[in-house]
Amino acid sequence: MPVKFGPHLIHTSQIFFTSQFSFGLVNLKPITTGHVLVVPKRNVPRLAELTTDEVSDLFVSAQQIGKVIEREFDGTSLTVAMQDGPAAGQTVAHCHVHVIPRRFGDWKINDDIYEELDHTKIDNEERPPRTKEEMAHEAEWLRPFFGDQGVPWDGY
Ligand code: AMP
């Protein structure tokens, strides 16, 4: 079965983590190296539509993924963010958590990261999409860090 991220069909080679209700996805247009997404398997736009078990699983997954992302991309902190609805800057109408490795000085003004996350402000065309091969390579490298959970989900 195809994996859906909002309206997009995701190739399983982009998935590096699977839990009961969520999956980890490498990003088509990361704002920095190591910017990944944690996505509920159920394709719903808003956080409020998830069950308590799904919310819990999503944030435990974000915590596990964040630990690896921070360590492996030489971060000292993380930005963990959700744009929950179009007025908050959400462009893909499938609830998801951004996990982004951070270190001092990575953005000149720290909160500028939120301008970049908001694709309605910074034009996507400035940031070319990565190739399927680049994304598959990153996902393949990440999977072993997650043990049994480092497997690609192949859809409902
Ligand atoms: P948001 O603007 O908060 O909805 O974030 C959407 C995120 O999804 C951005 O980081 C995009 O780069 C990312 N994205 C869009 N399409 C894909 C795709 N096909 N595969 C992986 N990431 C994607």
PDB file of C-alpha atoms and ligand atoms in Angstrom:
ATOM      1  CA  MET A   1       0.000   0.000   0.000  1.00  0.00           C
ATOM      2  CA  PRO A   2       1.316   3.490  -0.735  1.00  0.00           C
ATOM      3  CA  VAL A   3       2.236   5.658   2.227  1.00  0.00           C
ATOM      4  CA  LYS A   4       0.479   9.002   2.182  1.00  0.00           C
ATOM      5  CA  PHE A   5       1.766  12.276   3.550  1.00  0.00           C
ATOM      6  CA  GLY A   6      -1.186  14.558   2.970  1.00  0.00           C
ATOM      7  CA  PRO A   7      -1.777  14.433  -0.778  1.00  0.00           C
ATOM      8  CA  HIS A   8       1.749  13.147  -1.483  1.00  0.00           C
ATOM      9  CA  LEU A   9       2.585   9.512  -2.128  1.00  0.00           C
ATOM     10  CA  ILE A  10       5.763   8.702  -0.244  1.00  0.00           C
ATOM     11  CA  HIS A  11       8.253   6.130  -1.405  1.00  0.00           C
ATOM     12  CA  THR A  12       9.059   3.735   1.461  1.00  0.00           C
ATOM     13  CA  SER A  13      12.754   4.382   0.812  1.00  0.00           C
ATOM     14  CA  GLN A  14      12.197   7.802   2.480  1.00  0.00           C
ATOM     15  CA  ILE A  15      11.017   6.241   5.744  1.00  0.00           C
ATOM     16  CA  PHE A  16      13.585   5.524   8.460  1.00  0.00           C
ATOM     17  CA  PHE A  17      11.442   4.851  11.550  1.00  0.00           C
ATOM     18  CA  THR A  18       8.154   3.118  12.326  1.00  0.00           C
ATOM     19  CA  SER A  19       6.221   2.909  15.588  1.00  0.00           C
ATOM     20  CA  GLN A  20       2.683   1.707  16.312  1.00  0.00           C
ATOM     21  CA  PHE A  21       0.987   4.881  15.053  1.00  0.00           C
ATOM     22  CA  SER A  22       3.744   7.020  13.509  1.00  0.00           C
ATOM     23  CA  PHE A  23       6.599   7.022  11.036  1.00  0.00           C
ATOM     24  CA  GLY A  24       9.768   9.067  10.509  1.00  0.00           C
ATOM     25  CA  LEU A  25      10.288  10.635   7.117  1.00  0.00           C
ATOM     26  CA  VAL A  26      13.327  12.335   5.612  1.00  0.00           C
ATOM     27  CA  ASN A  27      12.497  15.731   4.175  1.00  0.00           C
ATOM     28  CA  LEU A  28      12.115  16.685   0.524  1.00  0.00           C
ATOM     29  CA  LYS A  29      13.183  20.276   1.289  1.00  0.00           C
ATOM     30  CA  PRO A  30      14.998  20.355   4.638  1.00  0.00           C
ATOM     31  CA  ILE A  31      15.751  23.821   5.998  1.00  0.00           C
ATOM     32  CA  THR A  32      19.021  22.430   7.363  1.00  0.00           C
ATOM     33  CA  THR A  33      20.827  19.083   7.338  1.00  0.00           C
ATOM     34  CA  GLY A  34      19.035  16.631   9.606  1.00  0.00           C
ATOM     35  CA  HIS A  35      15.601  18.298   9.402  1.00  0.00           C
ATOM     36  CA  VAL A  36      13.191  15.337   9.494  1.00  0.00           C
ATOM     37  CA  LEU A  37       9.460  14.848   9.992  1.00  0.00           C
ATOM     38  CA  VAL A  38       7.500  12.635  12.371  1.00  0.00           C
ATOM     39  CA  VAL A  39       4.104  11.764  10.944  1.00  0.00           C
ATOM     40  CA  PRO A  40       1.055   9.904  12.258  1.00  0.00           C
ATOM     41  CA  LYS A  41       0.164   6.936  10.051  1.00  0.00           C
ATOM     42  CA  ARG A  42      -3.413   8.158   9.892  1.00  0.00           C
ATOM     43  CA  ASN A  43      -3.733  10.941   7.330  1.00  0.00           C
ATOM     44  CA  VAL A  44      -5.498  13.694   9.286  1.00  0.00           C
ATOM     45  CA  PRO A  45      -4.661  17.393   9.043  1.00  0.00           C
ATOM     46  CA  ARG A  46      -4.889  18.515  12.652  1.00  0.00           C
ATOM     47  CA  LEU A  47      -3.436  17.522  16.012  1.00  0.00           C
ATOM     48  CA  ALA A  48      -6.927  17.721  17.528  1.00  0.00           C
ATOM     49  CA  GLU A  49      -8.052  14.860  15.257  1.00  0.00           C
ATOM     50  CA  LEU A  50      -5.577  12.372  16.692  1.00  0.00           C
ATOM     51  CA  THR A  51      -6.545  10.028  19.503  1.00  0.00           C
ATOM     52  CA  THR A  52      -4.710  10.236  22.819  1.00  0.00           C
ATOM     53  CA  ASP A  53      -2.768   7.088  21.924  1.00  0.00           C
ATOM     54  CA  GLU A  54      -1.740   8.573  18.583  1.00  0.00           C
ATOM     55  CA  VAL A  55      -0.613  11.856  20.170  1.00  0.00           C
ATOM     56  CA  SER A  56       1.345   9.987  22.780  1.00  0.00           C
ATOM     57  CA  ASP A  57       2.994   7.767  20.169  1.00  0.00           C
ATOM     58  CA  LEU A  58       3.758  10.770  17.927  1.00  0.00           C
ATOM     59  CA  PHE A  59       5.585  12.679  20.654  1.00  0.00           C
ATOM     60  CA  VAL A  60       7.397   9.669  22.078  1.00  0.00           C
ATOM     61  CA  SER A  61       8.541   9.008  18.496  1.00  0.00           C
ATOM     62  CA  ALA A  62       9.632  12.657  18.138  1.00  0.00           C
ATOM     63  CA  GLN A  63      11.593  12.294  21.394  1.00  0.00           C
ATOM     64  CA  GLN A  64      13.349   9.099  20.205  1.00  0.00           C
ATOM     65  CA  ILE A  65      14.063  10.542  16.764  1.00  0.00           C
ATOM     66  CA  GLY A  66      15.255  13.835  18.279  1.00  0.00           C
ATOM     67  CA  LYS A  67      17.863  12.064  20.429  1.00  0.00           C
ATOM     68  CA  VAL A  68      19.395  10.436  17.356  1.00  0.00           C
ATOM     69  CA  ILE A  69      19.108  13.506  15.139  1.00  0.00           C
ATOM     70  CA  GLU A  70      20.764  15.777  17.710  1.00  0.00           C
ATOM     71  CA  ARG A  71      23.634  13.348  18.283  1.00  0.00           C
ATOM     72  CA  GLU A  72      24.254  12.309  14.675  1.00  0.00           C
ATOM     73  CA  PHE A  73      24.014  15.805  13.186  1.00  0.00           C
ATOM     74  CA  ASP A  74      26.262  17.342  15.863  1.00  0.00           C
ATOM     75  CA  GLY A  75      23.543  19.431  17.452  1.00  0.00           C
ATOM     76  CA  THR A  76      23.409  20.638  21.032  1.00  0.00           C
ATOM     77  CA  SER A  77      19.664  21.351  21.016  1.00  0.00           C
ATOM     78  CA  LEU A  78      16.560  20.710  18.926  1.00  0.00           C
ATOM     79  CA  THR A  79      13.749  22.700  17.445  1.00  0.00           C
ATOM     80  CA  VAL A  80      10.633  20.520  17.694  1.00  0.00           C
ATOM     81  CA  ALA A  81       7.760  22.263  15.933  1.00  0.00           C
ATOM     82  CA  MET A  82       4.319  21.730  14.531  1.00  0.00           C
ATOM     83  CA  GLN A  83       2.434  24.093  12.235  1.00  0.00           C
ATOM     84  CA  ASP A  84      -1.050  22.956  13.145  1.00  0.00           C
ATOM     85  CA  GLY A  85      -3.326  24.317  10.418  1.00  0.00           C
ATOM     86  CA  PRO A  86      -2.854  26.652   7.430  1.00  0.00           C
ATOM     87  CA  ALA A  87      -3.035  29.886   9.451  1.00  0.00           C
ATOM     88  CA  ALA A  88      -0.047  28.565  11.427  1.00  0.00           C
ATOM     89  CA  GLY A  89       1.936  27.986   8.200  1.00  0.00           C
ATOM     90  CA  GLN A  90       1.052  24.343   7.561  1.00  0.00           C
ATOM     91  CA  THR A  91       1.451  23.525   3.880  1.00  0.00           C
ATOM     92  CA  VAL A  92       0.961  19.748   3.950  1.00  0.00           C
ATOM     93  CA  ALA A  93      -2.464  18.984   5.416  1.00  0.00           C
ATOM     94  CA  HIS A  94      -1.291  15.903   7.290  1.00  0.00           C
ATOM     95  CA  CYS A  95      -0.368  16.538  10.904  1.00  0.00           C
ATOM     96  CA  HIS A  96       3.432  16.280  11.414  1.00  0.00           C
ATOM     97  CA  VAL A  97       6.216  17.271  13.804  1.00  0.00           C
ATOM     98  CA  HIS A  98       9.382  18.916  12.498  1.00  0.00           C
ATOM     99  CA  VAL A  99      12.551  17.761  14.299  1.00  0.00           C
ATOM    100  CA  ILE A 100      15.543  19.986  13.537  1.00  0.00           C
ATOM    101  CA  PRO A 101      19.042  19.785  15.033  1.00  0.00           C
ATOM    102  CA  ARG A 102      20.246  23.111  16.474  1.00  0.00           C
ATOM    103  CA  ARG A 103      23.510  24.625  17.662  1.00  0.00           C
ATOM    104  CA  PHE A 104      24.531  28.138  18.701  1.00  0.00           C
ATOM    105  CA  GLY A 105      24.981  30.458  15.731  1.00  0.00           C
ATOM    106  CA  ASP A 106      23.219  28.274  13.179  1.00  0.00           C
ATOM    107  CA  TRP A 107      20.759  31.086  12.474  1.00  0.00           C
ATOM    108  CA  LYS A 108      21.985  34.646  12.961  1.00  0.00           C
ATOM    109  CA  ILE A 109      18.745  35.544  14.695  1.00  0.00           C
ATOM    110  CA  ASN A 110      17.577  32.458  16.527  1.00  0.00           C
ATOM    111  CA  ASP A 111      13.876  32.791  15.784  1.00  0.00           C
ATOM    112  CA  ASP A 112      14.510  33.236  12.049  1.00  0.00           C
ATOM    113  CA  ILE A 113      14.172  29.467  11.881  1.00  0.00           C
ATOM    114  CA  TYR A 114      10.398  29.949  12.194  1.00  0.00           C
ATOM    115  CA  GLU A 115      10.379  32.258   9.159  1.00  0.00           C
ATOM    116  CA  GLU A 116      12.093  29.508   7.204  1.00  0.00           C
ATOM    117  CA  LEU A 117       9.717  26.840   8.427  1.00  0.00           C
ATOM    118  CA  ASP A 118       6.829  28.942   7.238  1.00  0.00           C
ATOM    119  CA  HIS A 119       6.878  28.128   3.528  1.00  0.00           C
ATOM    120  CA  THR A 120       4.203  30.698   2.925  1.00  0.00           C
ATOM    121  CA  LYS A 121       6.886  33.314   3.752  1.00  0.00           C
ATOM    122  CA  ILE A 122       9.978  31.758   2.197  1.00  0.00           C
ATOM    123  CA  ASP A 123       9.351  30.558  -1.322  1.00  0.00           C
ATOM    124  CA  ASN A 124       9.835  26.843  -1.793  1.00  0.00           C
ATOM    125  CA  GLU A 125      11.483  27.477  -5.142  1.00  0.00           C
ATOM    126  CA  GLU A 126      14.492  28.943  -3.353  1.00  0.00           C
ATOM    127  CA  ARG A 127      15.106  25.483  -1.984  1.00  0.00           C
ATOM    128  CA  PRO A 128      15.330  22.795  -4.651  1.00  0.00           C
ATOM    129  CA  PRO A 129      13.817  19.400  -3.775  1.00  0.00           C
ATOM    130  CA  ARG A 130      16.276  16.626  -3.001  1.00  0.00           C
ATOM    131  CA  THR A 131      16.434  13.654  -5.293  1.00  0.00           C
ATOM    132  CA  LYS A 132      14.840  10.316  -4.420  1.00  0.00           C
ATOM    133  CA  GLU A 133      18.353   8.860  -4.228  1.00  0.00           C
ATOM    134  CA  GLU A 134      19.619  11.494  -1.775  1.00  0.00           C
ATOM    135  CA  MET A 135      16.621  10.946   0.496  1.00  0.00           C
ATOM    136  CA  ALA A 136      16.878   7.143   0.295  1.00  0.00           C
ATOM    137  CA  HIS A 137      20.559   7.347   1.194  1.00  0.00           C
ATOM    138  CA  GLU A 138      19.845   9.423   4.314  1.00  0.00           C
ATOM    139  CA  ALA A 139      16.980   7.159   5.410  1.00  0.00           C
ATOM    140  CA  GLU A 140      19.132   4.061   4.929  1.00  0.00           C
ATOM    141  CA  TRP A 141      21.878   5.587   7.066  1.00  0.00           C
ATOM    142  CA  LEU A 142      19.413   6.561   9.837  1.00  0.00           C
ATOM    143  CA  ARG A 143      17.532   3.217  10.137  1.00  0.00           C
ATOM    144  CA  PRO A 144      20.151   1.241  12.122  1.00  0.00           C
ATOM    145  CA  PHE A 145      20.113   3.882  14.891  1.00  0.00           C
ATOM    146  CA  PHE A 146      16.537   2.845  15.747  1.00  0.00           C
ATOM    147  CA  GLY A 147      16.936  -0.919  16.151  1.00  0.00           C
ATOM    148  CA  ASP A 148      13.644  -2.764  15.613  1.00  0.00           C
ATOM    149  CA  GLN A 149      11.909   0.516  14.831  1.00  0.00           C
ATOM    150  CA  GLY A 150      14.330   1.396  12.061  1.00  0.00           C
ATOM    151  CA  VAL A 151      12.208  -0.110   9.330  1.00  0.00           C
ATOM    152  CA  PRO A 152      10.177   1.533   6.595  1.00  0.00           C
ATOM    153  CA  TRP A 153       6.432   1.409   7.068  1.00  0.00           C
ATOM    154  CA  ASP A 154       4.703   0.298   3.884  1.00  0.00           C
ATOM    155  CA  GLY A 155       1.243   1.728   4.436  1.00  0.00           C
ATOM    156  CA  TYR A 156      -2.142   0.556   5.659  1.00  0.00           C
TER     157      TYR A 156
HETATM  158  P1  AMP B   1       4.576  22.376   6.869  1.00  0.00           P
HETATM  159  O1  AMP B   1       4.812  23.628   6.053  1.00  0.00           O
HETATM  160  O2  AMP B   1       4.727  22.573   8.347  1.00  0.00           O
HETATM  161  O3  AMP B   1       3.249  21.725   6.495  1.00  0.00           O
HETATM  162  O4  AMP B   1       5.729  21.377   6.484  1.00  0.00           O
HETATM  163  C1  AMP B   1       5.712  20.589   5.336  1.00  0.00           C
HETATM  164  C2  AMP B   1       7.033  19.875   5.277  1.00  0.00           C
HETATM  165  O5  AMP B   1       6.887  18.785   4.413  1.00  0.00           O
HETATM  166  C3  AMP B   1       8.179  20.719   4.739  1.00  0.00           C
HETATM  167  O6  AMP B   1       9.314  20.559   5.580  1.00  0.00           O
HETATM  168  C4  AMP B   1       8.413  20.129   3.349  1.00  0.00           C
HETATM  169  O7  AMP B   1       9.761  20.250   2.952  1.00  0.00           O
HETATM  170  C5  AMP B   1       8.012  18.694   3.575  1.00  0.00           C
HETATM  171  N1  AMP B   1       7.583  17.933   2.405  1.00  0.00           N
HETATM  172  C6  AMP B   1       6.692  18.304   1.443  1.00  0.00           C
HETATM  173  N2  AMP B   1       6.506  17.314   0.561  1.00  0.00           N
HETATM  174  C7  AMP B   1       7.279  16.275   0.969  1.00  0.00           C
HETATM  175  C8  AMP B   1       7.541  14.961   0.472  1.00  0.00           C
HETATM  176  N3  AMP B   1       6.979  14.503  -0.641  1.00  0.00           N
HETATM  177  N4  AMP B   1       8.422  14.187   1.152  1.00  0.00           N
HETATM  178  C9  AMP B   1       9.012  14.648   2.281  1.00  0.00           C
HETATM  179  N5  AMP B   1       8.810  15.866   2.797  1.00  0.00           N
HETATM  180  C10 AMP B   1       7.970  16.684   2.147  1.00  0.00           C
END
